[in-house]
Amino acid sequence: MTSSAEAYHDDEESGIPEPSLAESSDLHIRSRASSQGEGPQDFPVWMRESLSWWSKLPLPIRRVIRAVSRTFAFLDHWTRGPKEAQRQEINPLFPLVQEAPLWLVEKFLPRRIHKVLGLLFLYFAWAITFVVIIQHSATSGDIEGYGTPNSIWCGENFWRRGNECGLNGASCRPFADTTFTFRCPGNCKSVHVLEPYPVGDQEIIYKTLVVGGSNDSSSKPIYRADSFICQAAIHAGIVSDTHGGCGVALLTGSQSHFPASSSNSIQSIEFDAEFPKSYTFLTDLSSDCGVVDNRWLLLGVTVSFTVILSLFVSSPAVFFFSIFTMVFYHVGFVSDPPNIINYSDLFSDMIGKFLPACFIAFVFYRYCIRRTLQDLTAQVEKSVLWLGSCWVGALDNYTFSHIPIQRLTPRDLTSQPGAILALIIIVVIILFIAIGQAYHLRLEHRLRSYICLYAGMVALLLVGVALPTLNLRIHHYVLAMLLLPGTAMQTRPSLIYQGLLIGLFINGIARWGFDPVLQTSFALFGGRAEQALKPNVTALAFPGIANISFSWSWPPEGYDGLSVLMNDVETFRWYIGEGNNSFTSYAKESVHDTFFRFAYMKGSSTAEYTRTGVWWKNGSWSGVPTDD
């Protein structure tokens, strides 16, 4: 009979033992290979008895399984962390200097009531200064002969998209001989068109929207009515991108040619056809609108007050909620306000956003912020790292506006130049940051719980991606909520990451509000979801003949009509029951090309328009391009 030791001889190629004999009494005898590091000790006894199939597996598969098992064993051991948890704490550099503000507070405000009164005075001083400057900005800058300018946002214009101006633009009258006095904020060049915008046979996307203008000093530049007013004013030299400014626009009626030109770092778009509404700018006006840029003045005011708070306040709760409130209202009223002109409406909007944002901020504080800031006496480092990063994130429209990612949607990432490369770089950076944060969480014996937390988050995101009729959209505030838990420790990198994410959260909510995480294609892409619902149009045209005839496919179920844009203006509507599905258009002149687009209608609302078909000035027709 063979002995127990012989029964457990090792397969030297695989490091896996053969199964023991049934009558073996000693199940713990090690084979000769065990002493060489590859023996049955790698597996529990019960596995040795049940792995008779192991030797039948090909050697490469056994090696892969062994490598995977060892990898998991290593990860299991590594994620446990050291024997004793090591709480991460920041030891201040030059402690006497950094703790000096706290010493001054204790010396001059020794009692709790003194500290409370001093804090209230600081709040009051900031609020009064902020409101007075806002009020002065809203009422100053009177333009002689034209009154107080109207504050507008960077994307304001005189013409609405598609057929929203009605037949022949009737809903966007008047067309001429009317002035409009305006005030533009700064940084308007950063506003781009996020959905394909047709201008004749061109489609504009991820660019400024200025149609027309001229570098000819002998004449005033004329802009098509759908040009963004503030960007056109920058192009014309009326206001600056850095400081904004005021001006007066004069509607100039129908124009038949809008030349392209480059001026003040804005490239305008050419449109060589007739458009019923246009405008120019009046010059040599008397106004003090651009003397002081209150936007930068208010930034200096709020930054100064937040720095004072950061240096002289030791309570994490007082510090965090004070900074959160000040930065929130600064973003909403000054640096990146919503597209709301009236200050009363803007204040109402901000209050509506602030209350739910405070609840989420409390959750942030309870589970993330407090752990990072508790017992932190490095006042200068906190101000530079946490508060400085918070301002960088809150001023996202200035600090990160040049990154070529407008929205984290598959269509935007594939169509915007440089977006995929930028996303890869960002993901790599986040990956390295995550590794560093995981190391510190491991030292605190919290890594495993965070792995479970983020596994749940990833599962929820995958569920959102899998929903068939909805699109997952990662907003600023969602990104902050996903990543903030990983910063809940007291290290200098965590101060930077946490402040940046809080700033991004504030910017996202104050500017855009709590936009849904799951959106329909129609809501996400502004009505461009129904790609298949486009009419199939045929045309009959002959060179040299000044008329053209169109016919189109019958509207699908749910649609009752068809809209026709000629030169980007709705000129014809057809509904079921109003004759055959065809019409004839006569050219008014032969010196310009004519551009046509078509869309099905529900009442007066349209599905997506087709791409542009061109009726050339020689009378020939190029046809409507397909989306392929």
XYZ file of C-alpha atoms in Angstrom:
628
model
C 0.000 0.000 0.000
C 1.259 3.469 -0.808
C 1.803 5.842 2.045
C -0.037 9.064 2.654
C 3.026 11.062 1.732
C 3.267 9.270 -1.601
C -0.428 9.874 -2.220
C 0.135 13.601 -2.147
C 2.911 13.771 -4.705
C 2.876 17.108 -6.530
C 2.472 17.730 -10.207
C 5.619 19.800 -10.658
C 4.378 21.505 -13.800
C 1.195 22.773 -12.238
C 1.972 22.999 -8.562
C -1.359 21.172 -7.897
C -1.438 17.825 -6.044
C -3.140 14.679 -7.129
C -6.106 13.703 -4.945
C -5.423 11.559 -1.873
C -6.426 7.947 -1.500
C -9.663 7.228 0.263
C -7.983 5.334 3.065
C -5.447 8.069 3.795
C -5.622 9.028 7.413
C -3.316 12.010 7.514
C -4.710 14.810 5.350
C -2.000 17.349 6.224
C 1.182 15.638 5.102
C 3.124 17.899 2.727
C 4.756 16.476 -0.395
C 8.323 17.003 -1.465
C 7.243 19.883 -3.758
C 5.656 21.708 -0.850
C 8.996 22.657 0.523
C 9.803 24.230 -2.833
C 6.946 26.738 -2.642
C 4.555 25.106 -5.123
C 2.607 22.427 -3.381
C -0.683 21.484 -1.842
C -0.378 24.145 0.816
C -1.669 26.561 -1.846
C -5.105 24.918 -1.600
C -7.311 23.941 1.359
C -7.527 20.206 2.153
C -11.130 19.976 0.973
C -10.085 21.344 -2.415
C -7.287 18.771 -2.694
C -9.840 16.008 -2.269
C -12.145 17.426 -4.951
C -9.705 18.529 -7.681
C -9.216 15.263 -9.527
C -10.089 17.156 -12.684
C -7.194 19.595 -12.267
C -4.512 17.469 -13.888
C -6.717 17.009 -16.934
C -6.671 20.774 -17.713
C -4.122 22.058 -20.260
C -1.034 23.548 -18.656
C -1.630 27.148 -19.974
C -5.121 27.185 -18.442
C -3.756 25.975 -15.108
C -1.164 28.730 -15.146
C -3.797 31.385 -15.879
C -6.029 30.111 -13.060
C -3.089 30.063 -10.670
C -2.107 33.648 -11.659
C -5.664 34.901 -11.206
C -6.025 33.217 -7.804
C -2.752 34.704 -6.623
C -3.770 38.134 -7.895
C -7.020 37.964 -5.965
C -5.151 36.769 -2.899
C -2.764 39.718 -3.187
C -5.624 42.215 -3.647
C -7.458 40.715 -0.690
C -4.364 41.093 1.461
C -3.592 44.628 0.177
C -7.100 46.018 0.669
C -7.049 44.942 4.310
C -4.420 47.585 4.988
C -1.898 47.627 7.846
C -2.567 45.932 11.157
C -3.396 49.236 12.841
C -5.491 51.918 11.141
C -3.484 55.077 10.453
C -5.662 58.191 10.499
C -4.355 60.713 7.988
C -3.657 64.157 9.452
C -1.996 67.269 8.084
C 0.894 68.632 10.116
C 1.009 72.346 9.230
C 4.089 73.768 7.595
C 5.344 76.692 9.712
C 2.677 76.104 12.374
C 3.262 79.414 14.173
C 2.467 81.322 11.002
C -0.557 79.229 10.025
C -2.066 79.229 13.495
C -1.511 82.963 14.032
C -5.022 83.914 12.751
C -6.595 81.560 15.313
C -4.434 83.099 18.049
C -5.611 86.584 17.036
C -9.242 85.477 17.203
C -8.760 84.095 20.709
C -6.967 87.255 21.819
C -9.460 89.832 20.530
C -12.658 87.739 20.494
C -12.202 85.502 23.552
C -15.840 84.703 24.267
C -18.225 82.718 22.073
C -20.649 85.634 21.775
C -17.815 87.811 20.498
C -17.011 85.290 17.814
C -20.660 85.029 16.756
C -21.032 88.804 16.527
C -17.812 89.087 14.537
C -19.031 86.412 12.126
C -22.405 88.129 11.705
C -20.654 91.424 11.018
C -18.575 89.725 8.310
C -21.718 88.275 6.704
C -23.457 91.649 6.828
C -20.490 93.501 5.341
C -20.251 91.051 2.433
C -24.000 91.073 1.738
C -24.251 94.873 1.786
C -21.218 95.316 -0.452
C -22.432 92.625 -2.851
C -25.973 94.028 -3.135
C -24.847 97.640 -3.542
C -22.498 96.781 -6.400
C -25.144 94.584 -8.065
C -27.694 97.394 -7.773
C -25.240 99.914 -9.180
C -24.458 97.598 -12.067
C -28.153 97.138 -12.863
C -28.998 100.862 -12.900
C -25.805 102.511 -14.178
C -24.488 102.972 -17.678
C -27.272 105.188 -19.026
C -26.721 105.801 -22.742
C -27.582 109.382 -23.624
C -30.714 109.498 -25.740
C -31.448 105.759 -25.378
C -31.877 105.158 -21.652
C -30.677 102.386 -19.348
C -29.368 99.268 -21.135
C -31.129 95.933 -20.832
C -28.924 93.187 -19.374
C -28.841 90.253 -21.791
C -27.072 86.911 -21.782
C -24.356 86.016 -24.273
C -26.651 83.952 -26.531
C -29.439 86.537 -26.950
C -30.528 87.352 -30.521
C -33.414 88.814 -32.557
C -34.516 85.647 -34.345
C -35.598 82.228 -33.095
C -34.559 78.861 -34.446
C -36.467 76.837 -37.059
C -40.046 77.983 -37.597
C -40.496 79.610 -34.178
C -40.739 83.045 -35.803
C -43.790 81.896 -37.812
C -44.603 82.257 -41.475
C -42.340 84.846 -43.093
C -41.035 85.732 -39.609
C -44.272 87.427 -38.544
C -43.726 86.560 -34.853
C -40.287 88.215 -34.838
C -41.363 91.657 -36.036
C -40.458 94.525 -36.180
C -37.822 94.080 -38.862
C -36.420 97.617 -39.211
C -36.103 101.149 -37.788
C -36.097 100.044 -34.141
C -33.296 100.348 -31.599
C -32.427 98.057 -28.702
C -30.133 99.148 -25.863
C -28.201 96.275 -24.292
C -25.541 95.411 -21.731
C -23.339 92.352 -22.316
C -21.449 90.419 -19.636
C -17.842 89.415 -20.147
C -16.548 86.134 -21.560
C -19.214 85.878 -24.265
C -16.844 84.385 -26.838
C -16.902 81.134 -24.877
C -20.598 80.550 -25.698
C -20.898 78.102 -28.589
C -23.722 76.520 -30.559
C -24.123 72.982 -29.183
C -26.544 71.646 -31.793
C -26.011 71.771 -35.574
C -27.300 75.193 -36.645
C -27.990 75.707 -40.362
C -26.915 78.882 -42.106
C -27.766 78.370 -45.764
C -26.008 75.179 -46.825
C -23.604 75.279 -43.846
C -24.070 73.645 -40.428
C -22.484 75.467 -37.503
C -21.638 73.575 -34.288
C -19.248 74.207 -31.374
C -18.581 77.704 -32.738
C -19.695 81.265 -32.144
C -22.802 82.365 -34.046
C -22.157 85.584 -35.951
C -23.550 85.808 -39.496
C -22.309 88.722 -41.583
C -20.340 91.782 -40.565
C -17.622 93.428 -42.578
C -14.067 94.699 -42.180
C -14.856 97.576 -44.538
C -14.291 100.750 -42.515
C -16.384 102.782 -44.940
C -19.641 101.077 -43.923
C -21.235 99.743 -40.774
C -21.193 95.953 -40.392
C -24.606 94.327 -40.927
C -25.470 91.109 -39.094
C -28.219 88.574 -39.710
C -30.885 88.748 -37.011
C -30.100 85.342 -35.521
C -26.493 86.327 -34.755
C -25.750 86.425 -31.027
C -25.932 90.129 -30.156
C -23.013 90.171 -27.708
C -20.736 88.175 -29.991
C -21.638 90.432 -32.925
C -20.912 93.460 -30.715
C -17.476 92.008 -29.894
C -16.914 91.358 -33.608
C -17.866 94.966 -34.380
C -15.675 96.351 -31.573
C -18.611 97.789 -29.595
C -17.901 95.765 -26.423
C -14.957 93.686 -25.232
C -14.942 90.008 -24.387
C -12.937 90.612 -21.211
C -15.102 93.338 -19.668
C -18.376 93.232 -21.586
C -20.051 96.579 -22.149
C -23.086 98.405 -23.511
C -24.341 99.351 -26.925
C -27.324 100.168 -29.115
C -28.437 97.833 -31.903
C -30.413 99.251 -34.846
C -32.678 96.918 -36.842
C -32.025 97.425 -40.556
C -34.639 95.221 -42.235
C -34.061 92.929 -45.201
C -30.554 92.361 -46.553
C -29.440 90.181 -49.442
C -25.765 89.610 -48.629
C -23.939 88.944 -45.360
C -20.193 88.679 -45.973
C -17.860 86.701 -43.718
C -15.023 88.435 -41.913
C -12.657 87.953 -39.000
C -12.485 90.611 -36.306
C -11.515 90.642 -32.628
C -10.847 86.877 -32.680
C -14.337 86.039 -33.964
C -14.799 84.535 -37.430
C -18.226 85.394 -38.841
C -20.213 83.235 -41.290
C -21.143 84.156 -44.836
C -24.751 84.033 -46.039
C -25.270 85.045 -49.658
C -29.067 85.220 -49.827
C -31.938 87.403 -48.679
C -32.971 87.479 -45.006
C -35.861 89.685 -43.794
C -34.279 90.990 -40.580
C -30.818 92.315 -39.789
C -29.123 94.799 -37.490
C -26.075 96.982 -37.000
C -24.669 98.985 -34.080
C -24.731 102.711 -33.429
C -21.376 104.306 -32.684
C -20.102 107.470 -30.962
C -22.518 107.073 -28.054
C -22.025 108.709 -24.668
C -22.084 106.121 -21.874
C -20.132 105.168 -18.747
C -21.182 101.540 -19.042
C -17.733 100.170 -19.696
C -15.776 102.329 -17.254
C -15.826 99.754 -14.432
C -16.287 96.026 -14.941
C -18.353 95.176 -11.873
C -17.993 91.485 -12.578
C -14.307 91.536 -11.673
C -14.885 93.980 -8.829
C -17.448 91.625 -7.296
C -15.092 88.693 -7.743
C -12.457 90.576 -5.776
C -14.980 91.380 -3.044
C -16.255 87.822 -2.599
C -12.798 86.254 -2.821
C -11.541 88.667 -0.141
C -14.360 87.844 2.272
C -14.017 84.084 1.722
C -10.258 84.273 2.347
C -10.851 86.161 5.617
C -13.351 83.515 6.677
C -10.999 80.694 5.755
C -8.078 82.152 7.692
C -9.895 83.133 10.884
C -12.553 80.405 11.233
C -11.591 77.041 12.721
C -15.048 75.390 12.801
C -15.454 73.080 9.766
C -19.231 73.630 9.671
C -19.027 77.432 9.816
C -16.259 77.484 7.229
C -17.950 75.129 4.759
C -21.504 76.510 4.824
C -20.298 80.127 4.766
C -18.079 79.504 1.748
C -20.779 77.442 0.047
C -23.344 80.257 0.389
C -21.070 83.095 -0.716
C -19.680 81.255 -3.732
C -23.140 79.987 -4.719
C -24.658 83.463 -4.935
C -21.579 84.886 -6.597
C -21.817 82.311 -9.392
C -25.586 82.741 -9.757
C -25.557 86.543 -9.875
C -22.168 87.433 -11.299
C -19.730 84.946 -12.802
C -22.087 82.497 -14.571
C -25.736 83.513 -14.101
C -28.652 81.661 -15.746
C -30.265 83.119 -18.853
C -32.564 85.385 -16.823
C -32.569 89.124 -17.470
C -34.699 90.492 -14.621
C -32.923 90.556 -11.233
C -36.140 89.814 -9.340
C -36.709 86.674 -11.398
C -33.044 85.773 -11.015
C -33.223 86.091 -7.219
C -36.336 83.897 -7.136
C -34.593 81.318 -9.302
C -31.523 81.311 -7.078
C -33.561 80.813 -3.907
C -35.364 77.889 -5.534
C -32.023 76.234 -6.353
C -30.276 77.113 -3.093
C -32.607 75.320 -0.678
C -32.261 71.805 -2.183
C -28.560 72.488 -2.810
C -28.159 73.147 0.934
C -29.604 69.737 1.751
C -27.097 68.023 -0.527
C -24.355 70.241 0.918
C -25.288 68.993 4.391
C -24.899 65.400 3.204
C -21.509 66.334 1.719
C -20.481 67.870 5.021
C -21.745 65.034 7.187
C -19.968 62.246 5.284
C -17.055 63.936 3.460
C -16.184 67.516 4.386
C -16.153 67.160 8.164
C -13.691 64.283 8.096
C -11.315 66.352 5.952
C -11.499 69.643 7.892
C -11.953 68.416 11.468
C -9.105 69.568 13.776
C -7.266 71.123 10.842
C -5.149 74.079 12.025
C -3.250 74.660 8.766
C -5.252 77.808 8.024
C -3.057 79.034 5.174
C -2.903 75.643 3.481
C -6.670 75.272 3.827
C -7.168 78.682 2.208
C -4.775 78.003 -0.658
C -5.605 74.357 -1.366
C -9.294 73.921 -0.457
C -10.651 77.428 -1.014
C -8.423 78.128 -4.028
C -9.535 74.911 -5.723
C -13.157 75.697 -4.883
C -12.902 78.988 -6.763
C -11.251 77.231 -9.715
C -14.206 74.846 -9.947
C -16.834 77.536 -9.348
C -15.385 79.649 -12.177
C -15.629 76.680 -14.535
C -16.835 78.872 -17.425
C -13.437 80.635 -17.289
C -11.038 77.982 -16.006
C -12.159 74.936 -18.013
C -13.997 76.546 -20.928
C -11.168 75.759 -23.385
C -11.412 72.014 -22.817
C -13.207 70.715 -25.961
C -15.931 68.866 -24.058
C -19.286 70.600 -23.915
C -21.393 67.617 -22.820
C -20.602 64.038 -21.856
C -22.852 62.412 -24.448
C -21.691 59.919 -27.096
C -22.816 62.159 -29.944
C -20.969 65.231 -28.626
C -17.814 63.275 -27.879
C -17.659 61.828 -31.388
C -18.579 65.023 -33.239
C -16.590 67.670 -31.326
C -12.944 67.875 -32.464
C -10.541 66.905 -29.707
C -13.255 65.738 -27.302
C -12.237 62.071 -27.211
C -8.560 62.885 -26.621
C -9.496 65.347 -23.879
C -11.747 62.754 -22.253
C -8.974 60.135 -22.346
C -6.551 62.548 -20.683
C -9.125 63.421 -17.996
C -9.890 59.744 -17.335
C -6.169 58.935 -17.004
C -5.699 61.823 -14.561
C -8.710 60.691 -12.513
C -7.351 57.123 -12.515
C -4.014 58.224 -11.058
C -5.816 60.376 -8.496
C -8.047 57.425 -7.565
C -4.986 55.213 -6.992
C -3.487 57.790 -4.651
C -6.742 58.214 -2.756
C -7.184 54.429 -2.519
C -3.766 54.134 -0.893
C -4.702 56.586 1.869
C -8.116 54.962 2.357
C -6.312 51.640 2.769
C -4.172 53.110 5.532
C -7.352 54.169 7.346
C -8.959 50.712 6.904
C -11.779 52.214 4.816
C -10.864 51.021 1.330
C -13.138 47.978 1.253
C -16.245 49.940 2.182
C -15.449 52.482 -0.519
C -14.958 49.747 -3.091
C -18.474 48.523 -2.264
C -19.824 52.093 -2.458
C -18.343 52.759 -5.884
C -19.357 49.335 -7.154
C -22.941 50.293 -6.331
C -22.502 53.639 -8.129
C -21.130 51.925 -11.227
C -24.039 49.475 -11.178
C -26.536 52.349 -11.076
C -24.775 54.103 -13.954
C -24.846 50.914 -16.017
C -28.569 50.581 -15.365
C -29.035 54.165 -16.578
C -27.037 53.468 -19.726
C -29.088 50.338 -20.424
C -32.495 52.065 -20.317
C -33.712 52.049 -23.935
C -35.606 55.347 -24.196
C -33.466 57.538 -21.938
C -29.987 59.015 -22.159
C -27.615 59.148 -19.190
C -26.082 62.587 -18.770
C -23.317 63.334 -16.265
C -23.774 66.940 -15.139
C -21.352 69.003 -13.052
C -23.237 68.295 -9.870
C -23.462 64.559 -10.632
C -19.704 64.350 -11.196
C -19.130 66.031 -7.822
C -21.534 63.691 -6.052
C -19.819 60.643 -7.569
C -16.254 61.638 -6.726
C -16.557 63.512 -3.416
C -16.752 60.385 -1.195
C -13.232 59.479 -2.282
C -11.876 62.732 -0.787
C -13.082 62.105 2.774
C -9.670 62.120 4.470
C -7.299 64.773 5.752
C -4.489 64.955 3.216
C -3.274 67.849 1.109
C -4.368 66.229 -2.187
C -7.821 65.672 -0.667
C -8.068 69.384 0.159
C -7.444 70.189 -3.512
C -9.799 67.575 -4.957
C -12.572 68.285 -2.471
C -12.509 72.042 -2.999
C -12.517 71.604 -6.783
C -15.486 69.229 -6.714
C -17.484 71.505 -4.398
C -16.800 74.395 -6.793
C -17.990 72.333 -9.771
C -21.114 71.342 -7.844
C -21.879 74.995 -7.056
C -21.316 76.076 -10.655
C -23.513 73.311 -12.033
C -26.460 73.997 -9.724
C -26.283 77.806 -9.722
C -26.024 77.955 -13.519
C -28.156 75.056 -14.747
C -30.075 73.771 -11.740
C -30.859 70.129 -11.066
C -31.162 68.981 -14.662
C -32.313 65.342 -14.890
C -29.650 62.668 -14.963
C -31.810 60.611 -17.351
C -33.207 62.596 -20.268
C -35.153 61.768 -23.392
C -33.387 62.391 -26.674
C -35.845 65.181 -27.451
C -35.040 67.012 -24.188
C -31.303 66.397 -24.435
C -30.802 67.410 -28.054
C -33.372 70.188 -28.322
C -35.851 68.504 -30.635
C -33.290 66.732 -32.828
C -34.249 63.266 -31.656
C -36.565 62.159 -34.430
C -33.902 61.467 -37.021
C -36.085 59.127 -39.079
C -39.079 61.478 -39.306
C -37.851 63.535 -42.216
C -39.763 63.988 -45.458
C -38.486 62.477 -48.660
C -38.576 65.467 -51.024
C -38.269 65.508 -54.787
C -38.021 68.631 -56.934
C -38.601 69.535 -60.569
C -36.332 72.322 -61.763
C -34.761 73.283 -65.083
C -31.743 75.508 -65.676
C -32.761 78.943 -66.889
C -36.363 78.652 -65.659
C -37.277 80.744 -62.575
C -39.558 78.298 -60.832
C -39.256 75.010 -59.018
C -41.840 72.394 -57.988
C -41.597 70.196 -54.887
C -43.419 67.057 -53.793
C -42.883 65.029 -50.613
C -43.780 61.788 -48.916
C -47.044 61.623 -46.955
C -46.653 62.477 -43.232
C -46.379 59.444 -40.921
C -48.955 58.721 -38.246
C -49.053 61.426 -35.599
C -48.041 64.219 -37.972
C -50.454 66.380 -39.927
C -48.423 68.785 -42.023
C -45.159 69.969 -43.502
C -43.053 73.097 -42.995
C -40.743 74.578 -45.623
C -37.840 76.910 -44.809
C -36.538 78.995 -47.683
C -33.285 80.808 -46.867
C -33.773 79.762 -43.210
C -37.185 81.487 -43.008
C -40.480 79.573 -42.963
C -42.322 80.505 -46.145
C -44.841 77.675 -46.559
C -46.995 75.353 -44.436
C -49.034 72.485 -45.773
C -51.571 70.441 -43.793
C -53.449 67.247 -44.629
C -56.679 68.184 -46.360
C -55.215 71.266 -48.054
C -54.691 69.750 -51.469
C -51.938 67.579 -52.890
C -48.638 67.167 -51.123
C -46.795 69.550 -53.463
C -46.243 73.250 -54.096
C -44.390 75.539 -56.498
C -41.909 78.223 -55.444
C -40.951 81.065 -57.755
C -37.511 82.669 -57.510
C -37.633 86.417 -56.955
C -34.200 86.932 -58.418
C -31.525 84.847 -60.101
C -28.386 86.451 -58.647
C -28.440 84.389 -55.434
C -28.685 80.738 -54.565
C -31.812 79.671 -52.632
C -31.719 77.211 -49.719
C -34.587 74.865 -48.793
C -35.227 72.593 -45.800
C -38.307 70.545 -44.917
C -39.854 69.072 -41.748
C -43.046 67.262 -40.730
C -45.366 69.109 -38.345
C -47.702 68.429 -35.411
C -49.828 71.523 -35.377
C -47.233 74.290 -35.485
C -44.426 72.236 -33.923
C -41.939 70.535 -36.208
C -39.823 67.420 -36.094
C -36.227 67.790 -37.210
C -35.662 69.584 -40.519
C -33.861 67.924 -43.368
C -30.445 69.018 -44.446
C -30.276 71.812 -46.995
C -31.158 71.451 -50.655
C -29.784 74.218 -52.880
C -31.548 75.788 -55.844
C -28.583 77.295 -57.602
C -28.822 80.686 -59.256
C -28.516 79.055 -62.696
C -31.791 77.201 -62.027
C -30.404 73.727 -61.274
C -31.302 71.774 -58.101
C -28.755 69.841 -56.020
C -31.263 67.809 -53.991
C -31.637 67.344 -50.231
C -28.622 65.450 -48.820
C -29.348 62.406 -46.679
C -27.938 61.953 -43.181
C -25.749 59.108 -44.401
